[in-house]
Amino acid sequence: MSLMYVSTRNANEKVTASQAILKGLADKGGLFVPTEIPKLDVSFDKLKNMSYQETAYEVMKLLLTDFTEEELKNCINRAYDDKFDTEEIAPLTKADGAYFLELFHGATIAFKDMALSILPHLMITSARKNNVKNDIVILTATSGDTGKAALAGFADVEGTKIIVFYPKGGVSPIQEKQMVTQKGDNTHVIGINGNFDEAQTGVKKMFTNEALAKELSSKGYQFSSANSINIGRLVPQIVYYVYSYAKLLENEEIKDGESINIVVPTGNFGNILAAFYAKNMGLPVKKLICASNENKVLFDFFESGVYDKNREFKLTSSPSMDILISSNLERLIYRIAGEDAEKNSALMQSLISEGKYEITDEMKSKLGDFYGNWCSEEETAETIKSIYEDTGYIIDTHTAVAAGVYRKYRKETGDDTKTVIASTASPFKFTRSVMTAIDPSYDSKGDFELVDELSRIGNVEVPNAIEEIRTAPVRHNTVVDTADMEKAVKAFLEI
Ligand SMILES: *Cc1c(COP(=O)(O)O)cnc(C)c1O
């Protein structure tokens, strides 16, 4: 039986999984959601002996039903290989009364690799299945992390090209170095004289420019998006929650059927939504704990039922969570609205016109799976420092927001259910913030000095992703004005 995907804003727009992956966003700005959430059809007694790749197949086959077994296994094996620096792909580390699920062992040492290493393969397989002959051109605007993870995922994948725009001067020096040294003949990185919003606006303009689409098509190209609202990113993220439960079982940390809590440092609401889907597929989960930084729009939403983005935007030490519009929350809103596309559309319209919306009491009563809280900058730094001092384990700033929120949750509720914390980035990616949290005097040192010092005091090897950029030659040095973004795309595609 084939599982279909429907738009959160139009009950009549139904597509297959492969069409949803190719399309990315539904018409009128809707997001694709599965018409039902399938149940896992293999026992944890079996899952506990499976590899990450085998687990991925058991989960993804239920959600991407128009892929054949061979197609799906092929995508999985190409994605989860020695690009990851650990055999387990997503290992668990026990510390501070919880299990840290390390999702940062891929090519760019952040959790976005978990999905972006398989998305290119899902996308070209989808193109083939739907008789798309054009090459796929991925167009992305990035504030740092997504761009590099997408570049690494799509580099040298046949039938694709990828163009990433970033705000020149608006990303960290390590992030910029990671991008401009990117290898692969099909990759192109362009700095713009402008901020992230301007980069994003320029990209959106190209996506909706019909004349440009026609011109591209006549030359054998079409645009697609690697944005986190693509279900091809969401589905692979469900896998590691199932995998972590199976490993806890295998290691006899929990009993079969025992419930766990999951804590997720949250920005766009993609990662925690994947955990919610895992729960609905049958994973025994008690609470989904949503951790925010000072941009605590989600905490306020879970408290009051009002989502309100009208507030000051704060720059924090966990920049990948500096978000005021959590796009993937729409999928949860749609669900608690009784899968009513009209109701959901009205709320999203209110978000566009007034910057806020309020859910009904009935909808609010369906949020019992979730607990929200947040950490200030001081609390985040304090969490890094105290976990390091107590256990020797060094976590990054995003993970620290989650660990700090988990401490608050424990104190508030007394709940001692075994808990998995999604560890979303390597501390080496945010070295300066991490090291100055441990000792402010580190701030006088250079970036790579800090890398070596982190390696020494944490007793962990410097990851390849960092080693590489110490000496890698710059391959991309194009910088353009925002008005010339389209020209730059055409130049790269030679059209
Ligand atoms: C993107 C990102 C997040 C936020 O994940 P969402 O799915 O957007 O909620 C958290 N931590 C890191 C390191 C990230 O890169």
XYZ file of C-alpha atoms and ligand atoms in Angstrom:
510
model
C 0.000 0.000 0.000
C 1.244 3.438 -0.880
C 1.486 6.174 1.753
C 0.597 9.599 0.356
C 1.617 13.077 1.452
C -0.888 15.914 1.716
C -0.405 19.670 1.992
C -1.047 21.256 5.404
C -2.891 24.030 3.547
C -4.854 22.176 0.879
C -6.559 18.792 1.385
C -6.691 18.305 -2.393
C -2.959 18.466 -2.952
C -1.804 14.863 -2.500
C 1.458 13.452 -3.837
C 3.705 10.411 -3.442
C 6.787 10.516 -1.212
C 9.147 10.906 -4.169
C 7.072 13.774 -5.576
C 7.064 15.475 -2.169
C 10.865 15.184 -1.992
C 11.276 16.667 -5.490
C 8.832 19.463 -4.826
C 10.020 20.390 -1.326
C 7.284 22.866 -0.501
C 3.612 22.326 -1.375
C 1.674 24.990 -3.290
C 0.607 28.128 -1.391
C 3.406 27.629 1.108
C 1.968 24.437 2.634
C 4.144 21.609 3.956
C 3.736 17.973 3.001
C 2.731 15.587 5.801
C 2.033 11.849 5.628
C -1.716 11.108 5.511
C -1.121 8.696 8.372
C 1.835 7.819 10.547
C 2.682 4.142 10.061
C 3.586 1.873 12.998
C 6.969 0.154 13.203
C 6.464 -3.416 12.020
C 9.561 -4.956 13.573
C 10.095 -5.613 17.296
C 12.711 -3.855 19.411
C 14.057 -7.294 20.201
C 15.068 -7.432 16.513
C 15.963 -3.744 16.190
C 18.427 -3.933 19.066
C 20.734 -6.122 17.011
C 20.558 -4.005 13.869
C 23.150 -1.608 12.468
C 22.287 2.055 11.862
C 21.833 1.308 8.158
C 19.483 -1.621 8.841
C 17.457 0.470 11.288
C 17.259 3.255 8.707
C 15.746 0.823 6.222
C 13.129 -0.448 8.712
C 11.993 3.105 9.483
C 12.251 4.725 6.066
C 10.553 1.930 4.102
C 7.355 2.717 6.051
C 7.379 6.387 5.094
C 8.850 6.326 1.582
C 6.626 3.576 0.240
C 7.091 4.329 -3.456
C 10.820 3.564 -3.238
C 11.794 -0.039 -3.961
C 13.851 -1.972 -1.416
C 16.859 -1.769 -3.725
C 16.506 1.986 -4.256
C 16.164 2.741 -0.579
C 19.019 0.481 0.535
C 21.199 2.005 -2.147
C 20.472 5.538 -0.852
C 21.113 4.461 2.751
C 24.407 2.730 2.007
C 25.736 5.664 0.003
C 24.822 8.118 2.764
C 25.895 6.352 5.945
C 29.400 5.201 5.072
C 32.897 6.278 6.069
C 31.924 9.938 5.729
C 31.044 9.362 9.385
C 33.970 9.029 11.773
C 32.312 6.412 14.016
C 31.008 3.023 12.998
C 27.784 3.476 15.005
C 26.996 6.664 12.978
C 25.102 8.021 16.031
C 26.826 6.879 19.263
C 25.454 7.415 22.798
C 27.540 8.882 25.617
C 26.348 8.687 29.221
C 26.961 11.861 31.264
C 25.196 14.185 33.729
C 22.389 11.678 34.357
C 21.417 11.404 30.700
C 22.431 9.794 27.407
C 23.857 12.185 24.826
C 22.958 10.983 21.327
C 25.890 12.308 19.300
C 24.548 13.338 15.897
C 27.711 15.167 14.861
C 30.016 12.531 13.450
C 29.319 13.328 9.778
C 31.185 15.433 7.224
C 30.418 18.851 8.725
C 30.213 17.820 12.411
C 26.621 18.995 12.968
C 23.388 17.012 13.071
C 22.243 18.354 9.708
C 24.611 15.805 8.139
C 22.287 13.028 9.346
C 19.664 14.109 6.798
C 21.742 16.003 4.241
C 23.999 13.061 3.522
C 21.023 11.033 2.283
C 18.817 13.779 0.777
C 20.827 14.058 -2.496
C 20.425 10.327 -3.103
C 16.708 10.411 -2.284
C 16.365 13.366 -4.636
C 18.054 11.867 -7.692
C 16.207 8.590 -7.122
C 12.957 10.593 -6.949
C 13.861 12.417 -10.168
C 14.464 9.123 -11.965
C 11.202 7.613 -10.666
C 9.241 10.603 -11.914
C 10.950 10.694 -15.321
C 12.620 14.012 -14.653
C 15.398 14.339 -17.213
C 16.775 17.679 -16.069
C 19.726 18.029 -13.732
C 18.645 19.223 -10.289
C 20.101 22.556 -9.200
C 19.958 23.035 -5.426
C 19.734 26.692 -4.498
C 20.326 27.559 -0.832
C 20.786 30.648 1.298
C 22.610 29.942 4.526
C 23.460 31.623 7.785
C 26.254 29.081 8.286
C 25.512 25.439 9.067
C 22.968 24.344 6.469
C 25.047 25.601 3.542
C 28.099 23.536 4.389
C 26.119 20.397 5.214
C 24.217 20.708 1.920
C 27.460 21.310 -0.024
C 29.081 18.251 1.532
C 25.981 16.148 0.801
C 25.599 17.152 -2.840
C 29.303 17.431 -3.794
C 30.023 15.182 -6.779
C 26.530 13.613 -6.756
C 25.833 12.973 -10.419
C 22.824 14.763 -11.903
C 22.969 17.593 -9.354
C 24.552 20.990 -8.925
C 24.492 23.085 -5.779
C 24.770 26.844 -5.359
C 25.027 28.329 -1.865
C 24.707 32.029 -1.038
C 25.993 33.313 2.293
C 26.212 36.810 3.783
C 29.843 37.907 3.366
C 30.976 38.878 6.866
C 27.816 37.406 8.427
C 29.087 33.922 9.283
C 31.835 32.767 11.660
C 35.401 32.543 10.268
C 35.380 28.738 10.646
C 31.998 28.483 8.914
C 33.210 30.641 6.015
C 36.430 28.676 5.666
C 34.441 25.427 5.649
C 32.321 26.675 2.753
C 34.872 28.434 0.545
C 37.182 25.399 0.608
C 34.399 23.052 -0.531
C 35.514 20.524 -3.150
C 33.426 19.150 -6.025
C 33.020 20.458 -9.585
C 29.253 20.712 -9.138
C 29.522 23.043 -6.126
C 29.467 26.833 -6.145
C 29.679 29.132 -3.123
C 28.885 32.829 -3.454
C 29.234 35.566 -0.849
C 26.756 38.418 -1.090
C 27.109 42.019 -0.007
C 24.098 41.841 2.267
C 22.647 39.995 5.250
C 21.073 36.541 5.532
C 17.526 37.826 4.977
C 18.595 39.463 1.713
C 20.273 36.239 0.578
C 17.101 34.321 1.464
C 14.861 36.809 -0.337
C 17.059 36.659 -3.458
C 16.864 32.851 -3.490
C 13.072 32.839 -3.018
C 12.735 35.282 -5.922
C 14.605 32.917 -8.224
C 12.468 29.968 -7.087
C 9.252 31.758 -8.062
C 10.556 33.324 -11.303
C 8.694 31.451 -14.051
C 10.666 32.945 -16.931
C 13.875 31.785 -15.280
C 12.429 28.306 -14.704
C 11.613 28.050 -18.429
C 15.042 29.218 -19.448
C 16.660 26.678 -17.086
C 14.472 23.867 -18.362
C 15.423 24.584 -21.970
C 19.044 24.060 -20.908
C 18.298 20.871 -18.980
C 18.099 22.219 -15.418
C 15.512 22.671 -12.697
C 15.708 24.155 -9.219
C 15.050 22.290 -6.003
C 15.561 23.003 -2.319
C 17.456 21.291 0.476
C 15.556 23.292 3.088
C 14.607 21.614 6.370
C 10.925 21.579 5.461
C 11.594 18.916 2.800
C 10.230 15.564 4.018
C 13.416 14.053 2.577
C 15.142 15.705 5.532
C 12.504 14.934 8.133
C 12.158 11.185 7.517
C 15.885 10.312 7.958
C 15.813 12.158 11.310
C 13.255 9.717 12.755
C 15.790 6.912 12.378
C 18.245 7.938 15.089
C 15.593 8.156 17.806
C 14.535 4.574 17.080
C 18.198 3.561 16.883
C 19.045 5.193 20.238
C 16.212 3.332 21.983
C 17.350 0.036 20.474
C 20.936 0.673 21.619
C 19.802 1.515 25.187
C 17.969 -1.791 25.137
C 20.959 -3.662 23.748
C 23.194 -2.134 26.437
C 20.631 -3.109 29.107
C 20.192 0.495 30.197
C 16.407 0.111 29.791
C 13.879 -2.744 29.640
C 11.811 -3.498 26.534
C 8.749 -1.220 26.559
C 10.205 1.195 29.136
C 9.459 4.820 28.261
C 12.225 7.395 27.758
C 12.257 11.184 27.535
C 13.877 12.958 24.592
C 15.365 16.467 24.856
C 15.973 18.428 21.651
C 17.709 21.801 21.238
C 15.243 23.425 18.893
C 15.223 26.082 16.186
C 13.105 25.307 13.165
C 11.276 22.468 15.011
C 12.444 19.816 12.519
C 14.485 17.620 14.823
C 11.913 17.477 17.631
C 9.102 16.875 15.123
C 11.025 13.801 13.960
C 11.049 12.596 17.591
C 7.279 13.217 17.763
C 6.811 11.130 14.606
C 9.000 8.404 16.135
C 6.716 8.360 19.178
C 3.676 8.073 16.936
C 5.331 5.172 15.108
C 5.435 3.294 18.412
C 8.642 4.421 20.129
C 7.945 4.442 23.908
C 8.435 8.135 24.713
C 7.057 9.903 27.776
C 7.985 13.560 27.235
C 9.388 15.440 24.270
C 11.359 18.246 25.870
C 11.721 21.289 23.634
C 14.756 23.402 24.566
C 15.103 27.004 23.363
C 17.793 29.650 23.745
C 16.946 33.300 24.457
C 14.820 33.359 21.295
C 12.218 31.507 23.370
C 9.201 31.866 21.101
C 8.474 28.118 21.421
C 8.650 28.113 25.239
C 6.128 30.957 25.300
C 3.945 29.055 22.837
C 3.841 25.900 24.975
C 3.093 28.045 28.052
C 0.359 30.245 26.621
C -0.921 28.769 23.350
C 0.088 32.008 21.625
C 2.793 31.938 18.958
C 4.159 35.466 18.680
C 7.231 36.359 16.636
C 6.893 40.091 17.363
C 9.910 40.451 19.613
C 13.572 41.359 19.567
C 15.751 38.925 17.618
C 18.707 37.894 19.803
C 22.109 36.787 18.578
C 23.270 33.981 20.879
C 26.143 31.512 21.184
C 23.803 28.847 19.705
C 23.209 30.587 16.341
C 21.522 27.613 14.648
C 18.654 28.109 17.100
C 18.357 31.864 16.556
C 15.006 31.591 14.835
C 11.697 33.352 15.381
C 9.634 31.461 12.803
C 9.897 27.724 13.438
C 8.662 26.515 10.049
C 8.174 22.875 10.967
C 5.833 23.729 13.857
C 3.150 24.064 11.166
C 3.119 20.274 10.837
C 2.253 19.929 14.541
C -0.342 22.715 14.369
C -2.009 20.954 11.435
C -2.163 17.765 13.461
C -3.605 19.255 16.649
C -6.100 21.143 14.469
C -7.507 17.701 13.603
C -5.681 17.599 10.241
C -7.883 20.444 9.089
C -6.090 22.336 6.285
C -8.480 25.292 6.448
C -8.033 25.824 10.167
C -4.263 25.527 9.805
C -4.189 27.928 6.830
C -6.104 30.555 8.822
C -3.555 30.397 11.652
C -0.601 30.594 9.241
C -2.252 33.531 7.473
C -2.455 35.286 10.819
C 1.260 34.584 11.355
C 2.010 36.257 8.011
C -0.228 39.292 8.505
C 0.121 39.893 12.248
C 3.180 37.900 13.205
C 1.174 35.788 15.640
C -1.671 33.361 16.195
C -3.443 31.728 19.125
C -4.572 28.108 19.239
C -7.842 26.974 20.843
C -8.043 25.271 24.258
C -8.963 22.049 22.517
C -5.785 22.212 20.411
C -3.756 23.090 23.491
C -5.036 19.997 25.267
C -3.370 17.883 22.557
C 0.116 19.163 23.401
C 0.542 16.932 26.475
C 3.497 15.087 24.878
C 5.567 18.277 24.999
C 7.379 20.220 27.698
C 9.105 23.507 26.813
C 11.759 25.528 28.601
C 14.751 27.727 27.754
C 18.257 28.722 28.853
C 19.828 32.159 29.030
C 23.353 32.718 27.701
C 24.730 32.535 31.262
C 22.886 29.283 32.004
C 24.159 27.763 28.750
C 27.784 28.622 29.541
C 27.377 27.412 33.128
C 26.043 24.057 31.869
C 29.073 23.540 29.593
C 31.427 24.401 32.443
C 29.825 22.267 35.120
C 29.401 19.176 32.921
C 33.048 19.500 31.917
C 34.188 19.912 35.513
C 32.026 17.052 36.821
C 32.572 14.517 34.043
C 35.292 15.715 31.634
C 32.760 15.601 28.776
C 32.673 18.725 26.589
C 29.430 19.624 24.803
C 28.691 22.355 22.282
C 26.530 25.415 22.944
C 23.361 24.025 21.290
C 23.578 20.757 23.181
C 24.226 22.768 26.352
C 20.898 24.569 25.935
C 19.247 21.133 25.904
C 21.252 19.845 28.872
C 20.447 23.013 30.866
C 16.747 22.692 30.084
C 16.823 19.039 31.101
C 18.248 20.029 34.512
C 15.357 22.487 34.924
C 12.861 19.813 33.917
C 14.234 17.331 36.467
C 14.143 19.922 39.226
C 10.625 21.044 38.371
C 9.038 17.616 37.927
C 11.219 15.152 39.840
C 10.789 12.867 36.814
C 13.754 10.471 36.676
C 12.727 8.630 33.502
C 15.815 7.672 31.451
C 16.496 10.493 29.030
C 18.166 10.920 25.640
C 19.549 14.366 24.794
C 20.031 15.104 21.086
C 23.617 16.348 20.810
C 23.472 18.420 17.654
C 26.989 19.756 17.080
C 30.580 18.952 17.864
C 32.127 21.363 20.386
C 34.856 21.908 17.746
C 32.337 23.741 15.600
C 31.764 26.427 18.239
C 35.182 26.266 19.846
C 35.443 29.850 21.071
C 32.074 29.927 22.864
C 32.687 26.491 24.365
C 36.205 27.220 25.576
C 35.408 30.638 27.044
C 32.474 29.048 28.893
C 35.021 26.759 30.570
C 37.513 29.577 31.191
C 37.014 33.194 30.001
C 40.779 33.732 29.679
C 40.815 31.453 26.605
C 39.346 34.356 24.635
C 42.803 35.785 23.978
C 43.851 32.720 21.921
C 43.548 32.185 18.151
C 40.886 29.920 16.598
C 43.150 26.969 15.863
C 45.022 27.305 19.164
C 41.651 26.869 20.840
C 40.951 23.821 18.686
C 44.152 22.178 19.933
C 43.456 23.155 23.520
C 39.914 21.716 23.337
C 41.366 18.495 21.991
C 43.846 18.378 24.870
C 41.567 19.186 27.818
C 38.641 17.149 26.476
C 40.864 14.252 25.466
C 39.189 13.993 22.045
C 40.793 13.944 18.625
C 40.360 16.984 16.381
C 37.699 15.929 13.838
C 38.680 15.648 10.169
C 36.283 18.414 9.213
C 38.403 20.851 11.248
C 41.804 19.344 10.382
C 40.987 19.743 6.681
C 40.299 23.463 6.756
C 43.533 24.348 8.515
C 45.378 24.034 5.228
C 42.713 23.589 2.530
C 42.992 25.998 -0.426
C 40.163 28.472 -1.030
C 38.206 27.333 -4.098
C 35.370 29.866 -4.066
C 35.908 33.604 -3.919
C 32.973 35.082 -5.821
C 31.224 37.951 -4.045
C 28.258 39.707 -5.657
C 25.706 42.387 -4.859
C 22.218 41.111 -3.992
C 20.918 42.520 -7.296
C 23.313 40.241 -9.213
C 22.439 36.863 -7.667
C 20.562 35.629 -10.739
C 23.426 36.684 -12.990
C 25.834 34.683 -10.811
C 23.639 31.575 -11.037
C 23.472 31.833 -14.823
C 27.222 32.336 -15.063
C 27.900 29.163 -13.068
C 25.426 27.142 -15.143
C 26.801 28.706 -18.325
C 23.402 29.745 -19.653
C 19.818 23.313 12.928
C 20.359 23.082 14.286
C 19.526 22.999 15.427
C 18.024 23.196 15.351
O 17.365 22.122 14.740
P 15.874 22.294 14.191
O 15.559 21.039 13.493
O 15.933 23.489 13.259
O 15.006 22.563 15.366
C 20.099 22.732 16.658
N 21.446 22.588 16.772
C 22.269 22.665 15.717
C 23.736 22.519 15.925
C 21.769 22.906 14.429
O 22.621 22.999 13.393
